[in-house]
Amino acid sequence: MEVLSVNFLIKDSPTAVAILDKNMCFLCHSKIWIQELKILDHNIIGKPYREVLPHTPPELLAILKECLEGETSMNQGKKFLCEDGGMQWLKWKINPWKSEDGSIGGIIVILEDITEEKRIENLLLKAQRVARIGGWEMDLTSNQLFWTEVTKEIHEVDPDFVPTLETGIEFYKKGADREKIELLVSECIATGKPWDTELKIVTANQNEIWVRAKGEAEFIEGKCVRLFGIFQDIDKKKRDELEYSAISERLKIATKAARVGIWEYNLSENIFIWDENMYPLYGIQKEDFSGFFKDWKSKLHPEDQERCQREIKVALKGNQEFKTEFRIVLPNKKVRHIKTESTIQRDEKGKALSFIGTNWDITLIKEAEIQLKNLLSITKKQNENLRNFAHIVSHNLRSHSSNLSMLTGLLLQYGNPVEDKDIDIEEYKSVLNMLKGASESLDETIFHLNEVVQIKTNIEEKMEDVPLLSAIKSVENNVIVALNKKNARCRIHVDKKLYVRAVPAYLDSILLNLFTNAIKYSHPNKVLEIEIATAITPHGIDLHFRDNGQGIDLERHGKKIFGMYKTFHNHKDARGIGLFITKNQIEAMNGQITVESTVGVGSTFSLSFTES
């Protein structure tokens, strides 16, 4: 009766259970056993286990035999490789049972095939990985936070990373995102209100990504003891949404704005689709535009066609957006400046399908920019004039000061002709005349410098027809003492009828600099010779100023000869601004200056002027 009762209980057991004898033959089993293990022959009583289940993994058979020796075995799920190459997951609990005499009579086997369950579980895990969904759980009692593998991957941390609530929150981008998650977590702990939000985090590798964070709380006796939820990487989806939103916003603005056109360029058909605003923007009728790329390109300014085509190719490669400015030529030959912004539509493989964008007229803005650039150019020229003027004052007045000092020194050497009857009165008068001439030259220079001060914007307004020979003679007279001291010989071959267009102060400064340089850098073993000649050219008048001084090594100094503060000889009075000033002055008068020089032979400076 007892055996019948046991058999009855086993038979109707809700689990797959079987009782085996010491020879591992079936004594009884549950109905579920037959169903669970898919046994075709239901009459298994008295049959050996291996005969009934011939595909049982050897490892499990070994465990069954160990249990016949008194061992107990339990496993919540183990994967086995089947003979056919497939996988099987089994879950079991095996205990020995004893006879009335206390000896082991066999084993009780509870066995469950959980292969399907594991397959579903693995599929779920794979789905979570593909969808980039991770889980998390926070035990508020122990203050321990658990992250699943995918959650760690999203945060780009090591697999053995141990998070805390504080470090978890610190991954959220500092500012509004972090403040929001802190508020949501606090509110959930306090009231149990769950959260489902989209925020930005900064991963361990400093990558900023969008995530979806969901969480809810578990309460026991009114106290929050656990938080748990999911964590999903939605960066691409979110950025696509933001991009779409931005495009939609631009489209909204474009449709409301005046004279803004919307266009689409279909790459496969190589054709443009324009809205109604595009045609008046390009100054054409709808029937005058074929829509083909070639037709659109022909309406671009010739100087912008190649650049625009190049920028389109770069955008197609995904390196940047097609966001640029270009000019179009209207049928009436007027030029209009157009600004365009667009986005590229791509298929799931990343292949570009079309451009969608807007055009609007920015001609007025461009014209304002040009006016501003002109104003800046004028301002720059004014600043250069002021700086040039400061150099002229410093350089020219120093030359006059040196000349006056030299003449004053000569007078002091002569003494007082009233007291000293041996003084040569004629020489004394000659020095006085030279002093008078130097003073007059200084006065003229100051007059010219005052004219420079009056130059405000356009130097052309101060250009005059200046007699070239008179200008040269005036400067020569100014430095006559220094020339005489060098016993210099000056040969001037300039027609007195020649006039040049120049600012008198600039011309005076240029000639003075050439004379003083020739004197300053004369050859110590030669008598200084200066020769000045002119030549008429199709563009004006060239003046050639030649000396037989020390010369300049042009191979060494040629590129910087007209630079500021550049000196080429160890002269104590060298400042390195004379030629810099000269170049700027001649160029300000639309002229040019060049130099040919040989060390030890001399230099020839050639200046071009506009003829009156």
XYZ file of C-alpha atoms in Angstrom:
612
model
C 0.000 0.000 0.000
C 2.912 2.322 0.858
C 4.636 1.536 -2.463
C 1.413 2.147 -4.325
C 1.017 5.459 -2.505
C 4.558 6.523 -3.433
C 4.046 5.502 -7.022
C 0.824 7.443 -7.121
C 2.460 10.556 -5.714
C 5.414 10.301 -8.125
C 3.161 9.697 -11.096
C 1.172 12.898 -10.555
C 4.135 15.017 -9.499
C 4.228 18.408 -11.238
C 7.962 17.978 -11.908
C 9.965 15.571 -14.035
C 10.970 13.060 -11.374
C 12.025 9.410 -11.545
C 13.138 6.790 -9.028
C 15.912 4.430 -10.072
C 17.155 1.309 -8.359
C 20.778 0.520 -7.618
C 21.197 -0.772 -11.191
C 19.864 2.558 -12.529
C 16.640 0.899 -13.753
C 13.358 2.809 -13.524
C 11.149 1.913 -10.576
C 8.624 4.691 -11.153
C 8.378 8.126 -12.768
C 6.063 11.111 -13.174
C 4.022 11.766 -16.259
C 5.952 15.012 -16.686
C 9.158 12.949 -16.948
C 7.975 11.396 -20.202
C 6.825 14.758 -21.574
C 9.802 16.809 -20.389
C 12.434 14.453 -21.784
C 10.426 13.655 -24.938
C 10.533 9.873 -24.405
C 8.658 8.089 -27.195
C 8.259 4.666 -25.456
C 6.179 5.357 -22.362
C 6.722 1.846 -20.953
C 10.068 2.411 -19.272
C 9.549 0.717 -15.895
C 12.350 -1.785 -15.280
C 14.438 -0.482 -18.177
C 17.970 0.894 -17.659
C 18.430 4.671 -17.668
C 20.886 4.618 -20.612
C 18.475 2.584 -22.707
C 15.644 5.012 -22.086
C 17.832 8.105 -22.510
C 20.689 6.990 -24.778
C 21.858 10.555 -25.493
C 22.473 11.421 -21.869
C 25.792 13.327 -21.626
C 28.603 11.153 -20.163
C 29.283 13.793 -17.542
C 25.728 13.495 -16.217
C 25.934 9.692 -16.217
C 29.057 9.958 -14.087
C 27.183 12.199 -11.638
C 24.326 9.659 -11.415
C 26.827 6.928 -10.526
C 28.445 9.131 -7.851
C 25.026 9.660 -6.272
C 24.569 5.866 -6.098
C 27.579 5.983 -3.771
C 25.802 8.377 -1.453
C 26.591 11.778 -3.031
C 24.007 14.497 -3.610
C 24.102 16.708 -6.733
C 22.183 19.826 -7.690
C 22.659 22.226 -10.641
C 20.469 25.138 -11.756
C 21.539 24.855 -15.367
C 24.465 23.349 -17.225
C 25.178 23.366 -20.944
C 26.124 20.117 -22.690
C 27.355 19.497 -26.220
C 25.185 16.841 -27.877
C 26.470 14.136 -30.220
C 24.731 15.817 -33.159
C 26.615 19.038 -32.471
C 23.694 20.791 -30.835
C 23.482 22.263 -27.349
C 21.368 21.048 -24.430
C 20.813 22.737 -21.107
C 19.838 20.539 -18.156
C 18.815 21.382 -14.635
C 18.791 18.668 -11.966
C 18.631 17.575 -8.366
C 19.802 14.003 -7.549
C 19.600 12.355 -4.129
C 20.201 8.729 -3.076
C 17.344 6.863 -1.356
C 17.795 4.171 1.283
C 16.139 0.770 1.927
C 14.653 -0.291 5.263
C 18.017 -1.757 6.269
C 19.693 1.612 5.728
C 21.561 0.686 2.563
C 21.347 2.781 -0.605
C 18.583 1.333 -2.734
C 18.930 3.762 -5.674
C 18.532 7.452 -6.535
C 15.741 9.982 -6.949
C 16.291 12.102 -10.059
C 14.532 15.413 -10.695
C 15.585 16.458 -14.210
C 14.464 19.354 -16.346
C 15.455 20.194 -19.910
C 15.775 24.002 -19.877
C 17.279 24.307 -23.360
C 14.346 26.283 -24.728
C 14.303 28.531 -21.697
C 18.054 29.214 -22.065
C 17.645 29.826 -25.783
C 15.018 32.477 -25.066
C 17.237 33.940 -22.341
C 20.225 34.126 -24.689
C 18.091 35.674 -27.385
C 16.937 38.258 -24.884
C 20.539 38.995 -23.908
C 21.522 39.319 -27.557
C 18.552 41.570 -28.183
C 19.608 43.717 -25.256
C 23.134 43.891 -26.638
C 21.925 44.761 -30.138
C 19.529 47.345 -28.750
C 22.258 48.459 -26.343
C 20.021 47.991 -23.313
C 21.624 47.301 -19.973
C 20.187 46.790 -16.531
C 21.090 48.161 -13.119
C 20.053 47.641 -9.515
C 20.750 49.704 -6.416
C 20.482 48.158 -2.956
C 19.890 51.152 -0.708
C 20.357 49.063 2.432
C 23.920 48.059 1.567
C 24.514 51.032 -0.781
C 25.671 48.614 -3.494
C 25.052 49.330 -7.163
C 25.079 46.567 -9.769
C 25.518 47.153 -13.508
C 25.015 44.534 -16.192
C 27.681 43.953 -18.806
C 25.926 46.102 -21.422
C 25.551 48.960 -18.957
C 29.305 48.873 -18.371
C 29.910 48.800 -22.107
C 27.760 51.891 -22.588
C 29.760 53.718 -19.915
C 32.986 52.428 -21.507
C 34.357 51.109 -18.209
C 36.280 47.923 -17.489
C 34.270 44.718 -16.866
C 35.491 44.659 -13.253
C 34.419 48.268 -12.615
C 32.450 48.574 -9.360
C 30.041 51.527 -9.495
C 28.419 53.426 -6.662
C 25.396 55.698 -6.713
C 27.721 58.724 -6.595
C 30.040 57.592 -9.384
C 27.047 56.513 -11.472
C 25.533 59.983 -11.266
C 28.886 61.634 -12.014
C 28.844 60.038 -15.476
C 25.940 62.319 -16.404
C 27.088 65.482 -18.152
C 27.743 68.231 -15.662
C 25.052 70.850 -15.654
C 21.390 70.367 -16.564
C 21.686 66.605 -17.262
C 23.300 65.758 -13.936
C 20.980 68.051 -12.010
C 17.948 66.405 -13.620
C 18.986 62.801 -12.799
C 19.805 63.801 -9.225
C 16.326 65.309 -8.887
C 14.630 62.260 -10.433
C 16.496 59.781 -8.193
C 15.776 61.821 -5.067
C 12.103 62.124 -5.963
C 11.842 58.391 -6.672
C 13.398 57.503 -3.299
C 11.141 59.943 -1.503
C 7.823 59.297 -3.256
C 8.304 56.178 -5.369
C 7.722 58.100 -8.599
C 9.478 56.224 -11.448
C 11.450 58.014 -14.126
C 11.971 57.568 -17.848
C 14.158 60.253 -19.386
C 16.763 60.983 -22.046
C 20.007 62.596 -20.941
C 23.654 62.921 -21.935
C 26.501 61.121 -20.220
C 30.262 61.482 -20.580
C 31.816 58.022 -20.729
C 35.073 56.934 -19.146
C 36.706 57.585 -22.534
C 35.297 61.146 -22.536
C 32.761 60.420 -25.261
C 29.524 62.351 -24.951
C 26.488 60.183 -25.778
C 22.733 60.250 -25.323
C 21.129 57.579 -23.137
C 17.653 56.607 -22.037
C 17.501 56.053 -18.286
C 14.550 54.324 -16.616
C 14.183 53.573 -12.955
C 11.662 52.644 -10.293
C 11.720 51.930 -6.596
C 10.814 49.046 -4.295
C 9.401 49.886 -0.870
C 9.135 47.741 2.238
C 7.000 49.069 5.081
C 7.054 52.545 3.556
C 10.833 52.632 3.162
C 12.639 52.600 -0.190
C 15.048 49.686 -0.121
C 15.857 49.187 -3.808
C 16.113 51.035 -7.087
C 16.308 49.224 -10.394
C 15.848 49.914 -14.056
C 17.332 49.894 -17.527
C 19.951 51.949 -19.319
C 19.893 52.279 -23.125
C 22.326 53.797 -25.608
C 20.162 56.009 -27.869
C 22.936 58.283 -29.121
C 22.489 57.696 -32.861
C 18.685 57.796 -32.647
C 18.752 60.953 -30.554
C 21.249 62.729 -32.763
C 19.160 61.808 -35.804
C 16.126 63.270 -34.061
C 18.003 66.448 -33.205
C 19.266 66.731 -36.754
C 15.767 66.241 -38.085
C 14.476 68.811 -35.639
C 17.156 71.271 -36.703
C 16.366 70.728 -40.367
C 12.664 71.151 -39.680
C 13.361 74.369 -37.821
C 15.493 75.688 -40.671
C 12.753 74.738 -43.098
C 10.207 76.551 -40.965
C 12.351 79.679 -40.881
C 13.046 79.447 -44.600
C 9.373 79.257 -45.550
C 8.573 82.317 -43.420
C 11.532 84.433 -44.459
C 11.328 86.669 -47.479
C 12.980 85.481 -50.677
C 14.210 82.210 -49.275
C 14.121 79.265 -51.620
C 13.993 75.547 -50.835
C 15.651 73.028 -53.132
C 16.341 69.331 -53.460
C 19.035 67.728 -55.566
C 18.256 64.112 -56.511
C 21.615 62.396 -57.031
C 20.364 59.346 -58.924
C 18.489 61.477 -61.471
C 21.024 64.332 -61.351
C 18.215 66.878 -61.199
C 17.146 69.802 -58.993
C 13.654 70.302 -57.644
C 12.987 73.945 -56.754
C 10.161 75.587 -54.868
C 8.512 78.713 -56.242
C 10.851 81.089 -54.378
C 13.963 79.808 -56.122
C 13.152 81.144 -59.597
C 12.887 84.875 -58.720
C 15.982 84.399 -56.536
C 17.915 83.397 -59.675
C 16.084 85.971 -61.785
C 14.552 83.422 -64.173
C 11.182 81.971 -65.099
C 10.246 78.397 -64.224
C 10.272 77.330 -67.850
C 13.831 78.661 -68.236
C 15.301 76.130 -65.812
C 15.689 72.512 -66.917
C 16.564 71.314 -63.421
C 19.716 69.488 -64.453
C 22.915 70.020 -62.467
C 24.673 71.401 -65.553
C 22.001 74.103 -65.902
C 22.343 75.147 -62.239
C 26.147 75.203 -62.459
C 26.000 77.481 -65.511
C 24.226 80.127 -63.436
C 27.078 80.291 -60.900
C 29.762 82.928 -61.191
C 32.632 81.401 -63.222
C 35.051 81.949 -60.323
C 32.817 79.967 -57.926
C 31.851 76.986 -60.110
C 34.871 74.763 -59.422
C 34.854 75.499 -55.666
C 31.158 74.674 -55.276
C 31.534 71.418 -57.176
C 34.490 70.504 -54.961
C 32.532 71.292 -51.779
C 29.656 69.083 -52.965
C 32.068 66.172 -53.453
C 33.519 66.684 -49.965
C 30.005 66.712 -48.471
C 29.131 63.490 -50.284
C 32.108 61.778 -48.644
C 30.635 62.694 -45.283
C 33.483 64.995 -44.253
C 31.327 68.103 -43.873
C 27.961 69.587 -44.762
C 27.335 71.455 -48.000
C 27.074 74.820 -46.293
C 28.608 77.614 -48.310
C 28.238 80.920 -50.134
C 28.497 81.560 -53.855
C 27.675 84.132 -56.488
C 25.157 83.793 -59.303
C 24.978 85.840 -62.477
C 21.467 87.000 -63.333
C 20.275 87.239 -66.962
C 20.802 91.023 -66.739
C 24.491 90.338 -65.835
C 24.071 91.569 -62.286
C 25.798 89.504 -59.595
C 23.906 88.248 -56.574
C 25.437 86.614 -53.471
C 23.666 83.442 -52.303
C 24.037 81.533 -49.037
C 23.056 77.866 -48.914
C 22.650 75.311 -46.122
C 21.751 71.704 -46.776
C 21.670 68.189 -45.413
C 22.309 64.892 -47.179
C 19.738 62.109 -47.147
C 21.368 58.646 -47.075
C 20.110 55.053 -47.184
C 20.745 52.446 -44.497
C 24.156 51.669 -46.021
C 25.233 55.292 -45.901
C 24.865 55.915 -49.636
C 23.901 59.514 -50.406
C 20.487 59.838 -52.038
C 19.821 63.555 -52.194
C 20.614 67.048 -50.881
C 17.843 69.111 -49.322
C 18.589 72.730 -48.562
C 17.738 76.394 -48.679
C 19.024 79.425 -50.607
C 18.733 83.043 -49.615
C 20.024 86.342 -50.935
C 22.857 87.853 -48.846
C 23.904 90.492 -51.387
C 23.179 93.399 -49.039
C 25.188 91.719 -46.280
C 28.098 91.164 -48.655
C 27.989 94.750 -49.852
C 28.052 95.888 -46.237
C 31.043 93.610 -45.635
C 32.843 95.146 -48.615
C 32.161 98.637 -47.272
C 33.460 97.566 -43.894
C 36.609 96.102 -45.473
C 37.138 99.339 -47.389
C 36.745 101.285 -44.165
C 39.240 98.988 -42.447
C 41.614 99.398 -45.385
C 41.343 103.174 -45.152
C 41.899 103.007 -41.413
C 44.922 100.780 -41.934
C 46.309 103.189 -44.521
C 45.759 106.090 -42.124
C 47.626 104.220 -39.406
C 50.433 103.459 -41.843
C 50.552 107.133 -42.813
C 50.768 108.128 -39.172
C 53.535 105.614 -38.532
C 55.283 106.722 -41.703
C 55.004 110.325 -40.606
C 56.576 109.509 -37.244
C 59.522 107.862 -39.017
C 59.878 110.838 -41.374
C 59.970 113.252 -38.447
C 62.555 111.156 -36.625
C 64.729 110.447 -39.668
C 64.602 113.795 -41.487
C 64.898 116.063 -38.477
C 67.881 114.063 -37.261
C 69.593 114.740 -40.615
C 68.894 118.482 -40.325
C 69.970 118.470 -36.716
C 73.262 116.838 -37.663
C 73.805 119.379 -40.447
C 73.063 122.355 -38.179
C 75.285 120.949 -35.473
C 78.155 120.577 -37.950
C 77.759 124.178 -39.206
C 77.461 125.512 -35.678
C 80.657 123.673 -34.815
C 82.453 125.341 -37.722
C 81.309 128.768 -36.537
C 82.572 128.038 -33.049
C 85.939 127.031 -34.528
C 86.160 130.387 -36.358
C 85.396 132.322 -33.193
C 84.193 135.954 -33.113
C 85.298 137.933 -36.268
C 84.958 141.202 -34.328
C 87.496 140.150 -31.736
C 89.739 138.043 -33.985
C 90.995 140.011 -36.974
C 92.727 136.929 -38.453
C 89.441 135.200 -39.306
C 88.780 134.794 -43.036
C 85.603 136.857 -43.361
C 84.681 135.302 -46.702
C 84.857 131.782 -45.312
C 82.935 132.931 -42.254
C 80.233 134.414 -44.488
C 80.180 131.222 -46.534
C 79.503 129.167 -43.411
C 76.815 131.652 -42.362
C 75.185 131.288 -45.789
C 75.321 127.522 -45.500
C 73.797 127.812 -42.013
C 71.080 130.019 -43.456
C 70.480 127.483 -46.240
C 70.319 124.637 -43.737
C 67.822 126.579 -41.640
C 65.714 127.265 -44.718
C 65.854 123.569 -45.642
C 64.765 122.693 -42.121
C 61.920 125.164 -42.394
C 60.901 123.673 -45.751
C 61.052 120.130 -44.318
C 58.879 121.155 -41.365
C 56.475 122.756 -43.839
C 56.323 119.537 -45.818
C 55.918 117.480 -42.665
C 53.016 119.701 -41.709
C 51.492 118.853 -45.081
C 51.880 115.133 -44.291
C 49.931 115.667 -41.072
C 47.052 116.994 -43.163
C 46.872 113.757 -45.219
C 43.809 111.900 -43.903
C 42.578 109.283 -46.304
C 43.572 109.675 -49.928
C 47.198 110.406 -50.698
C 46.216 111.200 -54.281
C 44.733 114.475 -53.035
C 48.222 115.595 -51.905
C 50.072 114.605 -55.067
C 51.551 117.526 -57.010
C 53.548 118.129 -60.170
C 57.024 118.528 -58.698
C 60.073 119.677 -60.742
C 62.448 116.773 -60.276
C 65.736 118.655 -60.789
C 64.777 121.376 -58.297
C 63.865 118.734 -55.704
C 67.232 116.994 -56.198
C 69.199 120.266 -56.022
C 67.323 121.312 -52.866
C 68.277 118.100 -51.065
C 71.846 118.295 -52.398
C 72.145 121.804 -50.985
C 70.805 120.537 -47.681
C 73.655 118.037 -47.307
C 76.353 120.082 -49.067
C 78.521 120.319 -45.945
C 78.614 116.535 -45.535
C 79.306 116.152 -49.273
C 82.139 118.646 -49.144
C 83.588 116.910 -46.100
C 83.779 113.731 -48.209
C 85.105 115.708 -51.215
C 82.210 114.075 -53.035
C 81.541 114.580 -56.736
C 77.888 114.772 -57.763
C 76.845 114.444 -61.413
C 73.168 115.150 -61.976
C 71.812 114.380 -65.466
C 68.193 115.468 -65.084
C 66.294 117.687 -67.469
C 64.940 120.739 -65.677
C 61.699 120.338 -67.650
C 60.930 116.982 -66.056
C 58.067 116.962 -63.567
C 56.870 113.972 -61.532
C 53.628 113.348 -59.640
C 54.629 113.175 -55.990
C 53.948 114.331 -52.449
C 56.698 116.937 -51.964
C 57.429 115.791 -48.407
C 57.770 112.181 -49.544
C 60.014 113.061 -52.504
C 62.191 115.190 -50.261
C 62.453 112.376 -47.736
C 63.302 109.785 -50.418
C 66.061 111.876 -51.984
C 67.438 112.889 -48.607
C 67.654 109.252 -47.555
C 69.497 108.275 -50.757
C 71.995 111.120 -50.355
C 72.671 110.503 -46.653
C 73.022 106.743 -47.228
C 75.563 107.381 -50.004
C 77.532 109.626 -47.652
C 77.189 107.368 -44.620
C 78.200 104.182 -46.451
C 80.864 105.657 -48.763
C 83.922 103.513 -49.448
C 86.819 104.396 -47.096
C 89.376 104.088 -49.909
C 87.524 105.969 -52.645
C 86.397 109.497 -53.343
C 82.603 109.462 -53.115
C 80.902 109.716 -56.504
C 77.166 110.140 -56.910
C 75.482 110.035 -60.285
C 71.790 110.768 -60.788
C 70.110 110.155 -64.139
C 66.615 109.688 -65.506
C 64.978 107.650 -68.214
C 61.572 108.062 -69.831
C 59.510 104.837 -69.877
C 56.008 103.985 -71.179
C 54.799 104.122 -67.567
C 56.482 107.331 -66.466
C 59.957 108.392 -65.352
C 62.683 106.235 -63.826
C 65.298 107.858 -61.635
C 68.615 106.042 -61.139
C 70.675 107.036 -58.105
C 74.149 105.466 -58.278
C 77.044 105.635 -55.810
C 80.462 103.966 -55.595
C 80.205 103.133 -51.899
C 80.554 99.947 -49.873
C 77.700 98.157 -51.624
C 75.306 95.557 -50.178
C 75.514 91.766 -50.310
C 72.186 91.106 -52.044
C 72.541 87.332 -51.904
C 72.595 87.613 -48.131
C 70.359 90.618 -47.522
C 68.313 90.943 -50.722
C 64.997 89.759 -49.239
C 65.169 92.094 -46.247
C 66.893 95.150 -47.705
C 63.709 97.248 -47.450
C 62.671 95.833 -44.082
C 62.246 97.936 -40.991
C 65.272 98.125 -38.681
C 67.405 96.129 -41.140
C 71.036 97.238 -41.270
C 73.813 95.831 -43.423
C 76.951 97.633 -42.207
C 78.333 98.241 -38.768
C 77.833 102.001 -38.899
C 77.280 103.679 -35.566
C 74.459 105.904 -36.939
C 72.610 103.100 -38.748
C 68.962 102.864 -37.686
C 67.550 100.549 -40.341
C 64.472 102.617 -41.170
C 65.631 104.797 -44.071
C 65.044 102.309 -46.878
C 61.872 101.066 -45.162
C 60.499 104.620 -45.206
C 61.663 105.160 -48.780
C 59.919 102.013 -50.053
C 56.659 102.875 -48.296
C 56.721 106.448 -49.578
C 57.426 105.566 -53.207
C 54.757 102.838 -53.167
C 52.255 105.233 -51.566
C 52.781 107.434 -54.651
C 52.102 104.417 -56.931
C 55.781 103.993 -57.713
C 58.387 101.311 -57.155
C 61.962 101.022 -55.963
C 64.568 98.381 -56.792
C 68.269 98.061 -56.079
C 71.338 96.606 -57.756
C 74.466 96.408 -55.663
C 77.883 94.799 -55.519
C 80.017 94.712 -52.384
C 82.991 97.061 -52.750
C 81.707 98.490 -56.055
C 78.578 100.449 -55.085
C 74.804 100.552 -55.384
C 72.207 101.787 -57.854
C 68.688 102.534 -56.621
C 66.058 102.781 -59.370
C 62.823 104.613 -58.622
C 59.795 104.828 -60.887
C 57.508 107.886 -60.850
C 54.412 108.879 -62.730
C 55.177 111.627 -65.187
C 53.156 114.824 -64.885
